Tab-separated table of N, CA and C in Angstrom:
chain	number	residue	atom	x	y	z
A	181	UNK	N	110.670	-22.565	-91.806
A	181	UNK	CA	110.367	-22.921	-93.173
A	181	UNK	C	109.908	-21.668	-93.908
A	182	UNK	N	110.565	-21.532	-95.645
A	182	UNK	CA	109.873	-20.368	-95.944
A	182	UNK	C	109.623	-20.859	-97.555
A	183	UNK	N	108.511	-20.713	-97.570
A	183	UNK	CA	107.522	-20.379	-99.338
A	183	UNK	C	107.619	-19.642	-99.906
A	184	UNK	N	108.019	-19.462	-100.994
A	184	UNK	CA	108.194	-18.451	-102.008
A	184	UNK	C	107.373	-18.920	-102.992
A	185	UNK	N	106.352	-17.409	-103.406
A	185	UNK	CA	105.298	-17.687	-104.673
A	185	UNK	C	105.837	-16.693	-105.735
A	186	UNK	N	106.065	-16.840	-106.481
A	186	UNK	CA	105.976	-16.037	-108.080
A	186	UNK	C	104.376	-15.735	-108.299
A	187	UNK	N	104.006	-14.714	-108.483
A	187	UNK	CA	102.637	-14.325	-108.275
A	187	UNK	C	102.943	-13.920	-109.701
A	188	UNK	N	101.123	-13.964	-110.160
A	188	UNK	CA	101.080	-13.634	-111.672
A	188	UNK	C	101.183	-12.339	-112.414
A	189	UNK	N	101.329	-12.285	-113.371
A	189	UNK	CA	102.050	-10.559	-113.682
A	189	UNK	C	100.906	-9.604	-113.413
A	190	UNK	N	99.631	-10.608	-113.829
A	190	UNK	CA	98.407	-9.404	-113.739
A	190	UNK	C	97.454	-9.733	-112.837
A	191	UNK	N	97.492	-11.083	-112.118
A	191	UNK	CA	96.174	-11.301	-111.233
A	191	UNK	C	96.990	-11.409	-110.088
A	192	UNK	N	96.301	-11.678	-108.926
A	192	UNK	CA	96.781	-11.664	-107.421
A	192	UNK	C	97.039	-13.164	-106.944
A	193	UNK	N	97.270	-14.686	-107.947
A	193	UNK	CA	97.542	-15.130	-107.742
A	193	UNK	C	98.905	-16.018	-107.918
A	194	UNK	N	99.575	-16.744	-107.119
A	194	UNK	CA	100.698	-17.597	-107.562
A	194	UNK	C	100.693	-18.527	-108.518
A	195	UNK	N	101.769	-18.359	-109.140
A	195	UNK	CA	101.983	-19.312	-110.388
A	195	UNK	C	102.729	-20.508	-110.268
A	196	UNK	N	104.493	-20.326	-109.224
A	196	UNK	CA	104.694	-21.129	-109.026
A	196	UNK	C	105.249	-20.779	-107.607
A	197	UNK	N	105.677	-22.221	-106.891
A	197	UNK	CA	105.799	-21.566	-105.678
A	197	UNK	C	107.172	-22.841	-105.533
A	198	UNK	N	108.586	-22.297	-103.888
A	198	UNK	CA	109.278	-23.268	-103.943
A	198	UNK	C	109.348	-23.286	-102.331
A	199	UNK	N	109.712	-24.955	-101.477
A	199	UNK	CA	109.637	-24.541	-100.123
A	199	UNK	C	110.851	-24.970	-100.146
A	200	UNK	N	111.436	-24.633	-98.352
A	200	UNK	CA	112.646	-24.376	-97.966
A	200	UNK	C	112.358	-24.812	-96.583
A	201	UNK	N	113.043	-25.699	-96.475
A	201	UNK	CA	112.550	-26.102	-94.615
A	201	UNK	C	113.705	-25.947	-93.860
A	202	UNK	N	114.707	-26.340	-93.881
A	202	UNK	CA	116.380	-26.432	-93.478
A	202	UNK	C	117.841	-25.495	-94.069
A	203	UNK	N	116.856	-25.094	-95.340
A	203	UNK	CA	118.278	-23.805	-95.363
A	203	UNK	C	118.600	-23.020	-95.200
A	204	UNK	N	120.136	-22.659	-95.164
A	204	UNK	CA	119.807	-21.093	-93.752
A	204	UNK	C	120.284	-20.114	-94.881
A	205	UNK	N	120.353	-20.516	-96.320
A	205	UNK	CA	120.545	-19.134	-97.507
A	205	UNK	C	119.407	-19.668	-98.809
A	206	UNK	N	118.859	-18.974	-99.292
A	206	UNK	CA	118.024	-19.094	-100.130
A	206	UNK	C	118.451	-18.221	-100.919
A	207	UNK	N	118.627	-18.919	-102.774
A	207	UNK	CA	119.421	-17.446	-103.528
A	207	UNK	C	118.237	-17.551	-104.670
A	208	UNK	N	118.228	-16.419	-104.973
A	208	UNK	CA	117.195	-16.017	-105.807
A	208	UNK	C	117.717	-14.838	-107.094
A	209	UNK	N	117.397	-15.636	-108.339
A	209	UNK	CA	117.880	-15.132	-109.466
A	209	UNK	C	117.602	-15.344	-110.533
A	210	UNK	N	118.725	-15.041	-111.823
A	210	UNK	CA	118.095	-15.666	-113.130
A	210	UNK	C	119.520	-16.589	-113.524
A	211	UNK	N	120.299	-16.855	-112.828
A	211	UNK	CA	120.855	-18.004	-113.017
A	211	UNK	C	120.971	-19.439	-112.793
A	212	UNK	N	121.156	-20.585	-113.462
A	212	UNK	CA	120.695	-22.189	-113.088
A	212	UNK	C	120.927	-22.389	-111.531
A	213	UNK	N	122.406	-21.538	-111.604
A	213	UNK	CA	122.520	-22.200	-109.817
A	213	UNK	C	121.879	-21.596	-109.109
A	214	UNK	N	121.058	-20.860	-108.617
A	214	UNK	CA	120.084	-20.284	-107.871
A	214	UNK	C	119.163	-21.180	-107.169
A	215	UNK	N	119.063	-20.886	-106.378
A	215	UNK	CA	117.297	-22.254	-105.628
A	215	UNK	C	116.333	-21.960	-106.403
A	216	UNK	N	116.218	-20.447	-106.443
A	216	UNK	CA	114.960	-20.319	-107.403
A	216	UNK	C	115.400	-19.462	-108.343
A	217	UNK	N	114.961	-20.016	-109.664
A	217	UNK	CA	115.222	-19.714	-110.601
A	217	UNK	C	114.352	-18.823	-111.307
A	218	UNK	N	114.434	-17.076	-111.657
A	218	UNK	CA	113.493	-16.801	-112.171
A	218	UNK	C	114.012	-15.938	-113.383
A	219	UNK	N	113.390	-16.265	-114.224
A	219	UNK	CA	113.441	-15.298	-115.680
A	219	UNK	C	112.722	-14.012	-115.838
A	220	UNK	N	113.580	-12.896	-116.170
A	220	UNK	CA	113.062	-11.971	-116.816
A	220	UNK	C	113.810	-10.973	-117.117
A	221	UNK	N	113.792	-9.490	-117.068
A	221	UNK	CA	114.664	-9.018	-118.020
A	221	UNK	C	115.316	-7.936	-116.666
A	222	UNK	N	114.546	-7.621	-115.675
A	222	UNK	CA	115.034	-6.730	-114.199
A	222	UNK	C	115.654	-7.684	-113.463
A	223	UNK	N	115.636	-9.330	-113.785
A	223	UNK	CA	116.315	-9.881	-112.667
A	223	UNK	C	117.642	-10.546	-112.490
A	224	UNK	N	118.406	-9.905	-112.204
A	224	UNK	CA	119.911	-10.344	-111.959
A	224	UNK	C	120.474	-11.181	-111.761
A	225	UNK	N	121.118	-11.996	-112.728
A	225	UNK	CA	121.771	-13.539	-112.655
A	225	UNK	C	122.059	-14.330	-110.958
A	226	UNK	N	121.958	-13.222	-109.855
A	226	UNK	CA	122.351	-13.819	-108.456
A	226	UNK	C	121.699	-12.229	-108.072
A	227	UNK	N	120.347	-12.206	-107.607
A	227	UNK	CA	119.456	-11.256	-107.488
A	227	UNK	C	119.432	-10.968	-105.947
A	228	UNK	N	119.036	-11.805	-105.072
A	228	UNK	CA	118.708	-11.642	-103.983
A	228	UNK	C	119.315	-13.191	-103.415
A	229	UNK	N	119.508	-12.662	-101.975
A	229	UNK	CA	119.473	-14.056	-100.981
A	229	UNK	C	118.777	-14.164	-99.698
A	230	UNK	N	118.155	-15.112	-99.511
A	230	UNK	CA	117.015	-14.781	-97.913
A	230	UNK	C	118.105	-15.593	-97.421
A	231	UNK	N	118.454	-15.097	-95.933
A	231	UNK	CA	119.641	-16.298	-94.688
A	231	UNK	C	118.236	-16.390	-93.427
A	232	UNK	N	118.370	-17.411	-93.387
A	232	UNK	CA	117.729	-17.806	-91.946
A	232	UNK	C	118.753	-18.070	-90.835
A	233	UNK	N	118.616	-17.080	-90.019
A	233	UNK	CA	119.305	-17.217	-89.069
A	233	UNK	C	118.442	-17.267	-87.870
A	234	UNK	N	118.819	-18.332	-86.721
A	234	UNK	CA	118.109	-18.717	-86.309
A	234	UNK	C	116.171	-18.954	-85.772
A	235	UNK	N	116.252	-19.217	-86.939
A	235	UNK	CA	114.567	-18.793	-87.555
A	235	UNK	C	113.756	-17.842	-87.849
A	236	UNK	N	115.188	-16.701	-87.899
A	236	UNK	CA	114.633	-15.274	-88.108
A	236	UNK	C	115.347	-15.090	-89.814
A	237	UNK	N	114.381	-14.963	-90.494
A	237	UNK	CA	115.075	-14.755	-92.369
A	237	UNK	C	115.284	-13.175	-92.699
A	238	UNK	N	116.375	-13.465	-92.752
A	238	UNK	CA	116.811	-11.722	-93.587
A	238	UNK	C	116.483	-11.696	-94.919
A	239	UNK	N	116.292	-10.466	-95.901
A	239	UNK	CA	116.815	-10.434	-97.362
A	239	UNK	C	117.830	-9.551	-97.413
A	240	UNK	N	118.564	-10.378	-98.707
A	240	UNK	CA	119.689	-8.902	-98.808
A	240	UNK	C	119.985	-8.994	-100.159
A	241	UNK	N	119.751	-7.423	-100.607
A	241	UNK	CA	119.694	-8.003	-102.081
A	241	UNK	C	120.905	-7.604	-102.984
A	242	UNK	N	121.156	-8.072	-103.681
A	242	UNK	CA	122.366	-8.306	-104.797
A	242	UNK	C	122.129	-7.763	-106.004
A	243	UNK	N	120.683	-7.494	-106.769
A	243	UNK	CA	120.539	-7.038	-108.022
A	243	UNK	C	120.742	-6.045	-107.994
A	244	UNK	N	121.359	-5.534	-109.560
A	244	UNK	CA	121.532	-4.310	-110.465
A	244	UNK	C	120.561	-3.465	-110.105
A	245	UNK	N	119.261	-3.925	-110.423
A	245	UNK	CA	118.018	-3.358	-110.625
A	245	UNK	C	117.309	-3.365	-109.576
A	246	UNK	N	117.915	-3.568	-108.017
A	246	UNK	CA	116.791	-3.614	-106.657
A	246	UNK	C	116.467	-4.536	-106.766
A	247	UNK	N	115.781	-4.499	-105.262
A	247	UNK	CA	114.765	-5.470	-104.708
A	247	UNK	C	113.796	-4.576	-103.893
A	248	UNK	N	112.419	-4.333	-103.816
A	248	UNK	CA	111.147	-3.593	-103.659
A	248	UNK	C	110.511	-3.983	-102.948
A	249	UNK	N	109.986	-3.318	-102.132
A	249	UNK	CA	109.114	-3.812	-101.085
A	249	UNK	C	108.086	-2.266	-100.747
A	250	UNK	N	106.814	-2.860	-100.976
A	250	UNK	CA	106.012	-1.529	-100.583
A	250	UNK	C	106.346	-0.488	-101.496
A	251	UNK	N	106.978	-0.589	-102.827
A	251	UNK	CA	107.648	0.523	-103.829
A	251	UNK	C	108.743	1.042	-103.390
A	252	UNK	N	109.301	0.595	-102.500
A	252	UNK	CA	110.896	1.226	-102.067
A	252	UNK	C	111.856	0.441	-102.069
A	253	UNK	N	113.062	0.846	-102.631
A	253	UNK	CA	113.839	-0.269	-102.652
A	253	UNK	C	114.786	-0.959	-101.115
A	254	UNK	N	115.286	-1.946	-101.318
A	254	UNK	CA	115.640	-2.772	-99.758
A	254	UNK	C	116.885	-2.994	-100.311
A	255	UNK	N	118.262	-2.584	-99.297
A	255	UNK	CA	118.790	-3.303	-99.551
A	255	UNK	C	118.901	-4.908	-98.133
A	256	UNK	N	118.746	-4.615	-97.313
A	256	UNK	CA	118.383	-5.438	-96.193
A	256	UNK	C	116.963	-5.393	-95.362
A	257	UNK	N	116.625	-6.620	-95.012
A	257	UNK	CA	115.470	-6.317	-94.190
A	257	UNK	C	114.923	-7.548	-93.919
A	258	UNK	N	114.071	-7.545	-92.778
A	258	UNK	CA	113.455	-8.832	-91.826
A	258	UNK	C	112.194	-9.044	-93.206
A	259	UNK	N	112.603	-10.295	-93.224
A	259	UNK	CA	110.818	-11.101	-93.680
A	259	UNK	C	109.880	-11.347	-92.978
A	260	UNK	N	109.193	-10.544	-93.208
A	260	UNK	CA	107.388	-10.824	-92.358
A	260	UNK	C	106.312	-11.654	-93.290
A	261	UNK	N	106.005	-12.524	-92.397
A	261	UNK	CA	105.190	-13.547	-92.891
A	261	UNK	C	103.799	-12.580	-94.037
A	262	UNK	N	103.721	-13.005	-95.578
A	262	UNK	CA	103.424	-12.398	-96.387
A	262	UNK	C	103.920	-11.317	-97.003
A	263	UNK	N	104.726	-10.671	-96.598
A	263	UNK	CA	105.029	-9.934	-97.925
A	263	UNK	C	105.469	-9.950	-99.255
A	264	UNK	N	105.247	-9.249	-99.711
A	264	UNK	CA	105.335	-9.259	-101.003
A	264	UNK	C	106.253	-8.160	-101.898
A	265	UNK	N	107.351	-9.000	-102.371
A	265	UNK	CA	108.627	-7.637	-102.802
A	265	UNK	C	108.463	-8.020	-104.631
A	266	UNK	N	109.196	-6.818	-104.977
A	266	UNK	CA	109.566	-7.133	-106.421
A	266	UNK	C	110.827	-7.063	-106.765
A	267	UNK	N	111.233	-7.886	-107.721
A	267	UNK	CA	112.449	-7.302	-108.272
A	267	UNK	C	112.684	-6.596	-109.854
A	268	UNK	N	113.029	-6.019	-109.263
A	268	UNK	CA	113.368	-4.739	-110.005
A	268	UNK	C	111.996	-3.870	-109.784
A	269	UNK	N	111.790	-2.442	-110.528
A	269	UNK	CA	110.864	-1.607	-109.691
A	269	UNK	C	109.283	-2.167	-110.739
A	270	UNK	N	109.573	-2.691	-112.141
A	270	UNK	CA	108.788	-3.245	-112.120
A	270	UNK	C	108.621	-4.847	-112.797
A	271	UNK	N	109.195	-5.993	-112.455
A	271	UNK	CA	109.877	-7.181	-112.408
A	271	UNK	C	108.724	-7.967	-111.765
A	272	UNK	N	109.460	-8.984	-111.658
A	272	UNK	CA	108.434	-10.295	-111.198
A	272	UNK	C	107.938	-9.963	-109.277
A	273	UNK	N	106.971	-10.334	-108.535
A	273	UNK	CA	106.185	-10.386	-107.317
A	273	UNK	C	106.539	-11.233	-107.086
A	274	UNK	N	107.383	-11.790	-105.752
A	274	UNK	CA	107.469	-12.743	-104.858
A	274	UNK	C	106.500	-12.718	-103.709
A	275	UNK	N	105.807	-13.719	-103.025
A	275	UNK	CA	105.159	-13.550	-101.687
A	275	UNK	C	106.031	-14.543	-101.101
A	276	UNK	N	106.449	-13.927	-100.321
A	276	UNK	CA	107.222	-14.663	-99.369
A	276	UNK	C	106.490	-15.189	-97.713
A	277	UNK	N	106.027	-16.523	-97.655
A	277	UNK	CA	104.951	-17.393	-96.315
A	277	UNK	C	106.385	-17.824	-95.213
A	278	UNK	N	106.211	-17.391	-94.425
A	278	UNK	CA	107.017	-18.394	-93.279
A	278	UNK	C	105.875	-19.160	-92.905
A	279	UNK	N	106.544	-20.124	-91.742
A	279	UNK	CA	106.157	-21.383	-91.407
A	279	UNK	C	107.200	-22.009	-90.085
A	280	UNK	N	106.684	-21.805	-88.827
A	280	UNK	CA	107.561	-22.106	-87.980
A	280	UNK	C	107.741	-23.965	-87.924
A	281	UNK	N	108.534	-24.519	-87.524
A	281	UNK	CA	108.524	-25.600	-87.756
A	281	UNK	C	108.533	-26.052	-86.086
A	282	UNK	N	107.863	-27.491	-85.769
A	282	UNK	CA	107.573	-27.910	-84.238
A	282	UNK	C	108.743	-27.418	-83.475
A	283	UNK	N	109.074	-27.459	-82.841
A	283	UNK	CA	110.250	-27.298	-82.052
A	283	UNK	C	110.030	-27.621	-80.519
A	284	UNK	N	110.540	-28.627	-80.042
A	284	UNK	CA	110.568	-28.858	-78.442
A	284	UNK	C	110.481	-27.242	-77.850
A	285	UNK	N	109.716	-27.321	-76.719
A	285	UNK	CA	110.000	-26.005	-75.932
A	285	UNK	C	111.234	-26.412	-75.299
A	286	UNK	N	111.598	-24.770	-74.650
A	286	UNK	CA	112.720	-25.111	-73.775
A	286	UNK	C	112.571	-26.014	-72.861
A	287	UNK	N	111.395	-26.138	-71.681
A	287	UNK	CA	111.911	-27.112	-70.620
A	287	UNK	C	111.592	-28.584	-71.300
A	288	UNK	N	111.178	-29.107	-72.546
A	288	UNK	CA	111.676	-30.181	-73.005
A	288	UNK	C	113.102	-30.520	-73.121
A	289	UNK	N	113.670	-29.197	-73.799
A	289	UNK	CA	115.031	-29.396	-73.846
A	289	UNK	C	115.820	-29.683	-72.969
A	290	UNK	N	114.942	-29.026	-72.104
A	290	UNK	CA	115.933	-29.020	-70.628
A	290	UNK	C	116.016	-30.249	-69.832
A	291	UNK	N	114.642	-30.973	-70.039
A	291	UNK	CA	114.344	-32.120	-69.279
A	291	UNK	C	115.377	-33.315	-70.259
A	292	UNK	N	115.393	-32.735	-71.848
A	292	UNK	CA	116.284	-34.346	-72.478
A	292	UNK	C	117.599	-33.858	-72.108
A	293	UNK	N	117.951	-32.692	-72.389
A	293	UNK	CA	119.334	-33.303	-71.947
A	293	UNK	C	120.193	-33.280	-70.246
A	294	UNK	N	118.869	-32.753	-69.410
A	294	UNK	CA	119.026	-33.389	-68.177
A	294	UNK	C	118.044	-34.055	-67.744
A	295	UNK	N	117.837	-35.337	-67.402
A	295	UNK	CA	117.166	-36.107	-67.376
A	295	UNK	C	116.803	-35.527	-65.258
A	296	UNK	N	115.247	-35.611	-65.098
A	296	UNK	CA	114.960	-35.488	-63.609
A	296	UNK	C	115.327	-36.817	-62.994
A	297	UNK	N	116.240	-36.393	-61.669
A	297	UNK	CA	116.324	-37.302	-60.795
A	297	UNK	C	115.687	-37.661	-59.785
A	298	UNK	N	115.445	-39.183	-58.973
A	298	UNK	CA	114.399	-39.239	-58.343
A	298	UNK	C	114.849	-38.757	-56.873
């Protein structure tokens, strides 16, 4: 699962935030079809996309104007639980939260779909 906050232009907190439990592309932009939709003037109609692949989330970004992380621009890279990128160099703050979701361990798995014999 991953949270995305729009953090405020001038304080250190989120304004709005969107979750994602099951999708394995998250697109991020300033166009309607986007998951998240954000306005402003650095951010690119189809800006960025996070892929979850098998519970590991990439970004890879698509805007004109970058995508920032730590003041450098990305064009690929692993999401670590909290960070915080921008788009464009000086554009809107995303914090990006993972969230692992339950998951049977393996020898559950192992035990449903082979059941122990007596």
């Amino acid at each position: 699962m991953i949270t995305i906050f729009l953090i405020h232009p001038t304080q250190a907190e989120p304004i709005r935030s969107w979750t994602f439990k099951q999708d394995s592309v998250v697109r991020v932009g300033r166009s309607k079809d986007n998951d998240v939709v954000i306005h402003g003037s650095l951010v690119s109609r189809h800006h960025l996309e996070l892929w979850n692949h098998q519970g590991h989330w990439q970004l890879l970004n698509f805007g004109a104007n970058g995508t920032f992380f730590e003041g450098k621009p990305v064009q690929q890279s692993p999401v670590d639980d909290g960070m915080v990128i921008r788009l464009g160099s000086t554009g809107p703050r995303l914090q990006l939260r993972l969230e692992s979701q339950p998951e049977e361990t393996a020898a559950n798995k192992h035990l449903t779909a082979h059941p122990l014999k007596d």
